[in-house]
Short mmCIF file of C-alpha atoms and ligand atoms in Angstrom, two decimals:
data_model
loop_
_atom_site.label_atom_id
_atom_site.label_comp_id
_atom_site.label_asym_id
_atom_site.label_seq_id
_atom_site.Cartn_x
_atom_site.Cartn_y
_atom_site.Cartn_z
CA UNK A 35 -13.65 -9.60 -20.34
CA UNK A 36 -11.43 -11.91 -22.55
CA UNK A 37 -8.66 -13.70 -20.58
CA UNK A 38 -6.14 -12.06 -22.52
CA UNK A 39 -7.08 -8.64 -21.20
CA UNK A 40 -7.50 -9.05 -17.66
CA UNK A 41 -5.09 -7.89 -14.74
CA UNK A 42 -3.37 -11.14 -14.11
CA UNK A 43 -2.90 -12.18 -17.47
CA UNK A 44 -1.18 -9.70 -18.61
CA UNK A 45 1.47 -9.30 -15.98
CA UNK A 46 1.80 -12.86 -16.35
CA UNK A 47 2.64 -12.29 -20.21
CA UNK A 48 5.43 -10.11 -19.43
CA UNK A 49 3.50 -6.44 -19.46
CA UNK A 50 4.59 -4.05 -16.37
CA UNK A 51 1.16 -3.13 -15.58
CA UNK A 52 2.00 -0.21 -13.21
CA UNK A 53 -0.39 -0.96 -10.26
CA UNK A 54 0.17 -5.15 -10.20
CA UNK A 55 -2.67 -7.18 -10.27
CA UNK A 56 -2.68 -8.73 -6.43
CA UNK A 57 -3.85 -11.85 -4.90
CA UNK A 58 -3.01 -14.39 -1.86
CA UNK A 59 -1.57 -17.56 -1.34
CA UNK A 60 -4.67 -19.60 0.71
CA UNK A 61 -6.89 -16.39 0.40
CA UNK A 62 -9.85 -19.05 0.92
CA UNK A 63 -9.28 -20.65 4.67
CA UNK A 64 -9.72 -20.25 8.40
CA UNK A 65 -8.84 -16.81 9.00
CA UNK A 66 -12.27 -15.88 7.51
CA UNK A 67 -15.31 -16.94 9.40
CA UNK A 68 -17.55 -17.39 6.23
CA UNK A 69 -14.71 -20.04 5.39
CA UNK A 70 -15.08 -21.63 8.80
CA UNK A 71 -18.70 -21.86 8.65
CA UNK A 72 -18.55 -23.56 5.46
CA UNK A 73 -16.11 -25.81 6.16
CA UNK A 74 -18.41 -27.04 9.15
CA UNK A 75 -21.66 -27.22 7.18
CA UNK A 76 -18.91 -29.08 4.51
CA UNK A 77 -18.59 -31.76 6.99
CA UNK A 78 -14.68 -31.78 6.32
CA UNK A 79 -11.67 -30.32 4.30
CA UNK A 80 -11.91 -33.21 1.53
CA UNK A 81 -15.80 -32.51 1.43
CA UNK A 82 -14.59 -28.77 0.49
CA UNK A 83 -12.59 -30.09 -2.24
CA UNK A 84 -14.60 -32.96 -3.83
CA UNK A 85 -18.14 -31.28 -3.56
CA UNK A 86 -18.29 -28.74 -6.75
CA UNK A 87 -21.11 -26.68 -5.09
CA UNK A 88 -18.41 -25.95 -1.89
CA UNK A 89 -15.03 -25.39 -3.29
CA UNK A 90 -16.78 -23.12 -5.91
CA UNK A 91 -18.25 -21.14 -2.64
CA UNK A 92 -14.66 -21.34 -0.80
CA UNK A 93 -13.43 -19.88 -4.37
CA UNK A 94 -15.53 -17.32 -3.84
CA UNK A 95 -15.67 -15.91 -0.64
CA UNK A 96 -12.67 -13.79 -0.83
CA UNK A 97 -12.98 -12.54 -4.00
CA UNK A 98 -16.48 -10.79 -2.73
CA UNK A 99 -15.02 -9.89 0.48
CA UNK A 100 -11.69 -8.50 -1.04
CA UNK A 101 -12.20 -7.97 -4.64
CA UNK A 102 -8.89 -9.60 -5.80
CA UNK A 103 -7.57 -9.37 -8.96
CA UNK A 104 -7.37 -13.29 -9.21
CA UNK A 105 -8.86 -16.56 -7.87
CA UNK A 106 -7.58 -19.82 -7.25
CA UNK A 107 -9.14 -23.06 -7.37
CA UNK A 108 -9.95 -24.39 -3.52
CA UNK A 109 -8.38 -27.30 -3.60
CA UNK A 110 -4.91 -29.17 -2.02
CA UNK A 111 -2.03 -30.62 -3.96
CA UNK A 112 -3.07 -34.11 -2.07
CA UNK A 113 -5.66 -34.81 -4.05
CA UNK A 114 -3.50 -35.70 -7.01
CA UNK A 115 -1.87 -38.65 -4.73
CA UNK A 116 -5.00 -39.52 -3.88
CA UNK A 117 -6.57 -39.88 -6.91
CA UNK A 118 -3.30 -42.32 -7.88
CA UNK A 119 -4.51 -44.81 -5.12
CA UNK A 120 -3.04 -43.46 -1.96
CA UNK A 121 -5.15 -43.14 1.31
CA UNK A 122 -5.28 -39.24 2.05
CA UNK A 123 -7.06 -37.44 5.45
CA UNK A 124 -6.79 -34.34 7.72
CA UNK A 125 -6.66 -34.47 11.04
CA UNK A 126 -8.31 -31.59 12.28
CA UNK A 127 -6.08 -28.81 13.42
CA UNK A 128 -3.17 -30.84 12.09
CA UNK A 129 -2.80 -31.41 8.92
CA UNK A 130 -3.08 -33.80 6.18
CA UNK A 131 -2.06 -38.04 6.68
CA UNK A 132 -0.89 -40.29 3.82
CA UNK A 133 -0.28 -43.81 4.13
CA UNK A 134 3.67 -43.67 3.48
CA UNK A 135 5.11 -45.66 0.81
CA UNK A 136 7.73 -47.73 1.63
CA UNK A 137 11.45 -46.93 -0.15
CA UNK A 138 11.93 -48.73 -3.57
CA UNK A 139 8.11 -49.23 -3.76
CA UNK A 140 6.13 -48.61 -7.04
CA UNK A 141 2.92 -47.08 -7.79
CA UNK A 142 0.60 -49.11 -9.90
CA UNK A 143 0.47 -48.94 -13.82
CA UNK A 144 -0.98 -45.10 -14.44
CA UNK A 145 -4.83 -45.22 -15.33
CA UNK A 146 -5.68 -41.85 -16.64
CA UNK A 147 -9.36 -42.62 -16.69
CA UNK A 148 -9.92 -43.78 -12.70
CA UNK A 149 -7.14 -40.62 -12.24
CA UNK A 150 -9.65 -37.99 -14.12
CA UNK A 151 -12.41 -39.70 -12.22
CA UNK A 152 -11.48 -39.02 -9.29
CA UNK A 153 -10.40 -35.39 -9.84
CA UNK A 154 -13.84 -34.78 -11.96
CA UNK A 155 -15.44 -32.92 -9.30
CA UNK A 156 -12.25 -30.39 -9.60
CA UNK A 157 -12.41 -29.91 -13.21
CA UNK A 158 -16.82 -29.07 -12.79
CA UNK A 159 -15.79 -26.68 -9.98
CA UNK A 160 -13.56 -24.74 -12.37
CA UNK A 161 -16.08 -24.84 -14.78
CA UNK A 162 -18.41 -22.79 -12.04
CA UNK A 163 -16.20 -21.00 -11.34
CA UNK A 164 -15.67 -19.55 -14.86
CA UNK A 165 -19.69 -18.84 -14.68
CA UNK A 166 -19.58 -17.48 -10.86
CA UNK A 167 -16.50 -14.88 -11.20
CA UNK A 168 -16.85 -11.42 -11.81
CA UNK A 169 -15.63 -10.59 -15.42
CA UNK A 170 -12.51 -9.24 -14.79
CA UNK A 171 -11.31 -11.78 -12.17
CA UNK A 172 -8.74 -14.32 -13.38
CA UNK A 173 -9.00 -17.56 -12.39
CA UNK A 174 -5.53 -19.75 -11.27
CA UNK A 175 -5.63 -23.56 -11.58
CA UNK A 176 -2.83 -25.66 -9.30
CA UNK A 177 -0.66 -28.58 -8.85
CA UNK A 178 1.63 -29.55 -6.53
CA UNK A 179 5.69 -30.41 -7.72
CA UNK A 180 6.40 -33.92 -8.04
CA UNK A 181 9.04 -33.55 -5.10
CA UNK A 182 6.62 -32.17 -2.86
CA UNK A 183 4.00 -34.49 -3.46
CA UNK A 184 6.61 -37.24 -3.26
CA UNK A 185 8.12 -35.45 0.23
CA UNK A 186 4.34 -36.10 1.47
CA UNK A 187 3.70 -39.56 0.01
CA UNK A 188 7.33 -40.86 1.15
CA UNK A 189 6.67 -39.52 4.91
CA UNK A 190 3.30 -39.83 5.52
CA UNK A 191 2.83 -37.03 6.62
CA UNK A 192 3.83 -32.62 6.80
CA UNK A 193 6.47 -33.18 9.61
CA UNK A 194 10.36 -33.93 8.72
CA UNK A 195 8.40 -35.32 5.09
CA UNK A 196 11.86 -34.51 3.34
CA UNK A 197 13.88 -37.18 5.39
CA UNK A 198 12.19 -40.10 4.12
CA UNK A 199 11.86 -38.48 0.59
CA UNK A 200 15.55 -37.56 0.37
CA UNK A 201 16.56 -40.97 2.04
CA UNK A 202 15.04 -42.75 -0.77
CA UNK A 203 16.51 -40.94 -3.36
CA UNK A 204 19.84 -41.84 -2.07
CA UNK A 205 18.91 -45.54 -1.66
CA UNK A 206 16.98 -46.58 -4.43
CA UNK A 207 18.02 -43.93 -7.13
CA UNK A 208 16.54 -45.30 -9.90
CA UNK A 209 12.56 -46.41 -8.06
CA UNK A 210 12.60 -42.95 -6.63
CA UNK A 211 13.40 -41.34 -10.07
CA UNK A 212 10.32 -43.35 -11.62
CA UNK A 213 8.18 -41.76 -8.48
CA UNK A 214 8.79 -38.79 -9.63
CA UNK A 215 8.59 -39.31 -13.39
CA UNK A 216 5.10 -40.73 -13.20
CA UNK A 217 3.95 -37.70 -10.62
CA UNK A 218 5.17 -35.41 -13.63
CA UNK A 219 2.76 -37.07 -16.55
CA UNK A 220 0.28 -37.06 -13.75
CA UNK A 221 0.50 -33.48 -12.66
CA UNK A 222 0.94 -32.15 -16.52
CA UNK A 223 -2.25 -34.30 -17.20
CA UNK A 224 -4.28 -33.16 -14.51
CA UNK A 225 -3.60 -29.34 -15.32
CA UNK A 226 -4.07 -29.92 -19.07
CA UNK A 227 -8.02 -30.66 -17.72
CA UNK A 228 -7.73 -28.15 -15.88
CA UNK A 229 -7.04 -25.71 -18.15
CA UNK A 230 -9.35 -27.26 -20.60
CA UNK A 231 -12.07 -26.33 -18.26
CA UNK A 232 -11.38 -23.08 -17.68
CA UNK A 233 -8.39 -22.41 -16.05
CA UNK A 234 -6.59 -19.44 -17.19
CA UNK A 235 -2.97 -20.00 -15.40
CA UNK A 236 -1.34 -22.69 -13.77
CA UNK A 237 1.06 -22.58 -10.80
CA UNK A 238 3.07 -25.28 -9.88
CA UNK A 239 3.87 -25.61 -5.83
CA UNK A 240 7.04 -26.71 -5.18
CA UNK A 241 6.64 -26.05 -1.44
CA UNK A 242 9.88 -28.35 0.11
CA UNK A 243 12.65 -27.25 -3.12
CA UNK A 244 14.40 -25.65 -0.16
CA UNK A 245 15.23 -29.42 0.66
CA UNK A 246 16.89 -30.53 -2.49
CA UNK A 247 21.16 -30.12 -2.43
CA UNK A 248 21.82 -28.58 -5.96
CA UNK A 249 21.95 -32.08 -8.17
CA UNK A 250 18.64 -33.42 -6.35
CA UNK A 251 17.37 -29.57 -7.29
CA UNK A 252 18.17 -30.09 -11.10
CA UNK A 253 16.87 -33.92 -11.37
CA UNK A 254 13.42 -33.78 -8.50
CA UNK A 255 12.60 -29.95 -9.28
CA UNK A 256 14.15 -28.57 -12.30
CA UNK A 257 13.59 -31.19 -14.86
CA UNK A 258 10.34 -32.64 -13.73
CA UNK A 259 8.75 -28.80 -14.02
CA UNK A 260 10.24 -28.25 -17.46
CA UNK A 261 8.52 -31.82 -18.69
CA UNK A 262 5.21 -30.33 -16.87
CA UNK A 263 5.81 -27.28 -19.06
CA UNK A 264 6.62 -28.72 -22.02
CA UNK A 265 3.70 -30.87 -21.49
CA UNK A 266 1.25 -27.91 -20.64
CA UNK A 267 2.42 -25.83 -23.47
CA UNK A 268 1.95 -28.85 -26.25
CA UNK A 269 -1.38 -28.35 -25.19
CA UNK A 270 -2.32 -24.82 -24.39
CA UNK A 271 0.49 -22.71 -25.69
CA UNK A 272 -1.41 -19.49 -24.84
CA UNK A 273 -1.60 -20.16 -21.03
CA UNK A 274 0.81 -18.62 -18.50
CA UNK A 275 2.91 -21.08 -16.08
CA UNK A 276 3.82 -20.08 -12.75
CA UNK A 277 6.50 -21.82 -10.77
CA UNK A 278 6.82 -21.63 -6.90
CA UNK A 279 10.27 -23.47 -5.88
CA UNK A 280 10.06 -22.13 -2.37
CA UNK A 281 13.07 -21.00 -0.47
CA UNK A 282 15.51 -21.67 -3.37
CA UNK A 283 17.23 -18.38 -3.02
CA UNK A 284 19.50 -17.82 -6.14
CA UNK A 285 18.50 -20.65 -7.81
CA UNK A 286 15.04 -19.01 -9.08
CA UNK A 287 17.16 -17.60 -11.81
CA UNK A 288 18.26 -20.78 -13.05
CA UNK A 289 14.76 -21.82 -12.27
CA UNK A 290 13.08 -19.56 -14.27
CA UNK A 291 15.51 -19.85 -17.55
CA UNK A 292 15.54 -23.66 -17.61
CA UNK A 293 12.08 -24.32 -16.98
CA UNK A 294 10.90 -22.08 -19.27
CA UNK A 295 7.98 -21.08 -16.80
CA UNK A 296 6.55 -17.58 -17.52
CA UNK A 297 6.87 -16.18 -13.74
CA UNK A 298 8.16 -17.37 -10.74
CA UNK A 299 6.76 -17.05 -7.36
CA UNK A 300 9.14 -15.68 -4.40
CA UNK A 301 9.16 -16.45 -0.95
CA UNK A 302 9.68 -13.51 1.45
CA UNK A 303 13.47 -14.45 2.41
CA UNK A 304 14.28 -12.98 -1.41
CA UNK A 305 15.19 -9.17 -1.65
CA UNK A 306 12.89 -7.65 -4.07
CA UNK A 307 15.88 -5.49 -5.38
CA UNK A 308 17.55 -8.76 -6.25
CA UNK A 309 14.67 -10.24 -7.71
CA UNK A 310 13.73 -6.73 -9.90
CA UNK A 311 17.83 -7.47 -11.47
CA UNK A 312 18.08 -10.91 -11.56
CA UNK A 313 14.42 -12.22 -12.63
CA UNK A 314 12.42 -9.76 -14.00
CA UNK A 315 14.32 -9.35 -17.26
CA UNK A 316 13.63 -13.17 -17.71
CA UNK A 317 9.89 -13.64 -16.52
CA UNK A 318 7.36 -12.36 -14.09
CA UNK A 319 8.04 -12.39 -10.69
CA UNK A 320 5.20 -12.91 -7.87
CA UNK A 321 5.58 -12.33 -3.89
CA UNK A 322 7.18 -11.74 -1.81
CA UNK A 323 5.50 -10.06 0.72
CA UNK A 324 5.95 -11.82 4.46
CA UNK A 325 2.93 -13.48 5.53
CA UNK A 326 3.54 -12.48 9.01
CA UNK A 327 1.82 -8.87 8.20
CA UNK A 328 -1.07 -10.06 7.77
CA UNK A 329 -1.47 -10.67 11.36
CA UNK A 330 0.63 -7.93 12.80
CA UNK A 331 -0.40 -5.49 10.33
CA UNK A 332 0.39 -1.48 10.95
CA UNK A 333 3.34 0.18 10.04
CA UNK A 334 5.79 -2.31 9.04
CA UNK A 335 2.88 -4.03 6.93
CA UNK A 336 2.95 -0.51 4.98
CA UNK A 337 6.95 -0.41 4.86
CA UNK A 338 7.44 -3.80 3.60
CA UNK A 339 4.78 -3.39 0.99
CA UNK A 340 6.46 -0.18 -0.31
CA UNK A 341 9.95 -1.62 -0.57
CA UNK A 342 8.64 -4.60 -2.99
CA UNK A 343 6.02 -2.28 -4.72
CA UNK A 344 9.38 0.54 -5.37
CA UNK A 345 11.78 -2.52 -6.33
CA UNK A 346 9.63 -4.51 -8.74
CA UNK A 347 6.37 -2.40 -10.30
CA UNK A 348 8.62 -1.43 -12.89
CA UNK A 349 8.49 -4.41 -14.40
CA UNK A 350 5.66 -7.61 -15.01
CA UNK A 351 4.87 -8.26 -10.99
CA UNK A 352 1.88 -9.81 -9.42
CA UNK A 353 1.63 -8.91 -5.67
CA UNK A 354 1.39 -12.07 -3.28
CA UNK A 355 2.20 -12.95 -0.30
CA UNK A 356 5.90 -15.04 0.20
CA UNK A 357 3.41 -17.95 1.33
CA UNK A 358 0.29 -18.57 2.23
CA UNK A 359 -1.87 -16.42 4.28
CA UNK A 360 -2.18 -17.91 8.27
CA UNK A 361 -5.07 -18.55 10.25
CA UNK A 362 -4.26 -15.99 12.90
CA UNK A 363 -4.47 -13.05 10.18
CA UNK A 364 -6.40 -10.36 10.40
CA UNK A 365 -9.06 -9.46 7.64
CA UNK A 366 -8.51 -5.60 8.25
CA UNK A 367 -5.17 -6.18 7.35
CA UNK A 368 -5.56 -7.57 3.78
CA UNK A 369 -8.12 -4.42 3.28
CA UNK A 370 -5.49 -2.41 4.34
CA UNK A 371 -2.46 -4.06 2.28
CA UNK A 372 -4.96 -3.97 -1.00
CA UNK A 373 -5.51 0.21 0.03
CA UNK A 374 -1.75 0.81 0.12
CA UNK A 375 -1.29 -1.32 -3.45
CA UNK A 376 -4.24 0.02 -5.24
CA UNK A 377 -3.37 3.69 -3.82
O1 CP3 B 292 -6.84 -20.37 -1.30
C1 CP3 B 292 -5.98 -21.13 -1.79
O2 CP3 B 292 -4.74 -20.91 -1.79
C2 CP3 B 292 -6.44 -22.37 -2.55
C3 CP3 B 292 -6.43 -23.60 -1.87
C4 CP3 B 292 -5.16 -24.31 -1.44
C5 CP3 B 292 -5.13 -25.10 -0.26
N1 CP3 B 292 -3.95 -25.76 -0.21
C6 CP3 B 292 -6.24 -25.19 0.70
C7 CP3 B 292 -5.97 -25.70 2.06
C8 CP3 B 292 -3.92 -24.46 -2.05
C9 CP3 B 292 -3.38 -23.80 -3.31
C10 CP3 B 292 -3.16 -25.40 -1.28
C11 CP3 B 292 -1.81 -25.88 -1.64
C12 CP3 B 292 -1.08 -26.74 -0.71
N2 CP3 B 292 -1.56 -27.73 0.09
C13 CP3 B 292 0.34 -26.73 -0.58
C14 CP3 B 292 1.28 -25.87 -1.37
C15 CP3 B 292 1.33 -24.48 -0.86
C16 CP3 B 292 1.97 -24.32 0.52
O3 CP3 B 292 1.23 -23.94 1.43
O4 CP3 B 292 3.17 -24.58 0.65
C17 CP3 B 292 0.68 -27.71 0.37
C18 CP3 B 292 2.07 -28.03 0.87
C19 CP3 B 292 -0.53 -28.34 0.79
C20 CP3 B 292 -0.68 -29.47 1.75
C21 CP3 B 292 -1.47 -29.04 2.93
N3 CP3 B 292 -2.83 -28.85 2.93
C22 CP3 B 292 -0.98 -28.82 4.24
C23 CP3 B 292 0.46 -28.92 4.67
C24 CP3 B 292 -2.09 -28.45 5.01
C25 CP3 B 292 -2.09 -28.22 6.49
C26 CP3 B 292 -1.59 -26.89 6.84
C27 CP3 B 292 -2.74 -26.01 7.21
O5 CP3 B 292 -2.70 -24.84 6.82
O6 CP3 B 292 -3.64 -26.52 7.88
C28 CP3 B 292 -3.23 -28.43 4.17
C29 CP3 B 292 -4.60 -28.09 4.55
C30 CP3 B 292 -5.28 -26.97 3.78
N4 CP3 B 292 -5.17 -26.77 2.43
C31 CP3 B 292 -6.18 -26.01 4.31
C32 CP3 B 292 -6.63 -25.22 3.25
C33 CP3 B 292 -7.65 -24.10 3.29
C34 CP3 B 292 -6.62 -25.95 5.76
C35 CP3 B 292 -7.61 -27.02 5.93
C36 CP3 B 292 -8.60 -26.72 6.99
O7 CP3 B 292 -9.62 -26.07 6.69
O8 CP3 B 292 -8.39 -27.19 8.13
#
């Protein structure tokens, strides 16, 4: 099937599809066994990511078990810091390390080839992927936001990693400003390869834009994504952009109109209604279902689902989660969520 026509692409282009193409936030992970297994035999979560061979078979996994109408790359937004010379690990059960950079400091000069070095084994797994996915399966590519990577980079670490970030920026305006300037060019890079590839739409994960006061949210979130886009588009004008400035409330309208991003991605504190009014005459909106359900399941799984299926299938909507799937959810209840969309 040619990109143009499947599911995805098409709700991402603006077309109310009726039934919504649907797909989850960390649909490859630990609440499915096959992942766990692999993970083990992988040797470690990096492995996963830098081995073509695995993240191709994380990919996969639950588009066989689930038949989604999309893919995304297994990857992690960290490997982009890592690739510009940081130190990057998981600890096991906790999360992933950084060495933190220290306020005012600098990254060295940008050197795209040692960058698309490092990341080659990402761009070969996409190209598998494009060989290994059933025809009418779309496959996502990813970045993470300059601000989050910088939240992560600044801290060290995923706990209280907006303190040091938004500390900095206060302090040394104009070092943290170059931070995120450079993560921009290196983000926009990186997803022009991807695309090149085989990637057939981008989202951007701005997982911490909750954290940014309204001026920080124009300068770290707003304007960095729009240079991404700009960048993106110069290159592949044809491929959709999805933004995911998490827990921004009302500002995903302004969001969506000044970045010029072709959908945005909701988490599940939004009210679809709002969203239907507010968005979806400007873009595509994705989400916003809560993640919780997916371990509780039952009835309120089928009531919430409903509500955001009633307020927004009139219009172009992809079905998500409001983040990513959790460890402690049940498989029976995506089967059951995917029954209730695809009726
Ligand atoms: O299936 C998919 O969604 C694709 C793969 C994917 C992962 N991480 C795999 C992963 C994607 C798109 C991400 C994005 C990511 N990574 C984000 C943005 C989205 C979000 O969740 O807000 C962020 C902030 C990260 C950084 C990160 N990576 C954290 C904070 C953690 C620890 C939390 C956790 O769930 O353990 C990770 C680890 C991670 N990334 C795992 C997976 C499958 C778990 C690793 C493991 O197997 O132990």
């Amino acid at each position: 099937m040619k990109t143009e026509d499947k599911l995805l692409i098409r709700a991402l282009k603006g077309e109310a599809t009726g039934v919504p193409p649907v797909w989850l936030m960390r649909q490859a992970g630990r609440y499915l066994p096959e992942y766990r297994e692999l993970r083990e035999q992988a040797g470690g979560f990096l492995n996963l990511c830098y081995t073509p061979d695995f993240a191709v078979e994380a990919t996969m996994q639950p588009i066989r078990r689930f038949g989604f109408d999309a893919s995304i790359l297994f990857s992690d937004i960290l490997v982009v810091p890592h690739a510009l010379g940081r130190d990057v690990w998981f600890e096991q059960g906790e999360g992933p390390r950084l060495n933190p950079m220290a306020v005012g400091e600098a990254l060295p000069a940008f050197d795209a080839e040692a960058f698309h070095a490092h990341l080659a084994p990402v761009y070969e797994a996409v190209k598998g992927l494009r060989s290994s996915l059933p025809a009418e399966t779309a496959l996502i590519g990813f970045a993470g936001a300059p601000w989050t990577l910088a939240t992560y980079m600044a801290a060290g670490r995923g706990k209280d990693e907006q303190a040091a970030a938004r500390q900095w920026m206060f302090t040394s305006p104009d070092s943290f400003a170059a931070l995120i300037d450079r993560l921009a060019d290196a983000v926009a890079s990186y997803l022009i390869r991807q695309i090149d590839a085989g990637a057939e739409a981008v989202q951007i994960f701005d997982s911490w834009a909750s954290a940014l006061a309204p001026n920080a949210f124009d300068r770290y979130c707003v304007q960095p994504t729009k240079h991404i886009v700009e960048t993106v588009r110069a290159a592949h004008p044809d491929t959709p952009i999805l933004g995911f400035p998490r827990g921004v409330g009302s500002s995903y309208a302004s969001f969506l109109k000044e970045t010029g991003v072709n959908g945005v991605s909701l988490d599940q504190n939004v009210a679809p209604e709002w969203a239907a009014e507010a968005l979806q005459p400007h873009g595509t909106v994705q989400g916003n279902l809560e993640p919780m359900h997916m371990v509780t399941g039952g009835d309120a799984l089928l009531r919430d689902t409903d509500r955001i299926l009633a307020a927004l299938s009139g219009g172009p909507f992809v079905f998500n989660l409001g983040h990513g799937i959790t460890p402690q959810a049940d498989p029976a209840n995506v089967e059951a969520l995917l029954r209730r969309i695809r009726g």
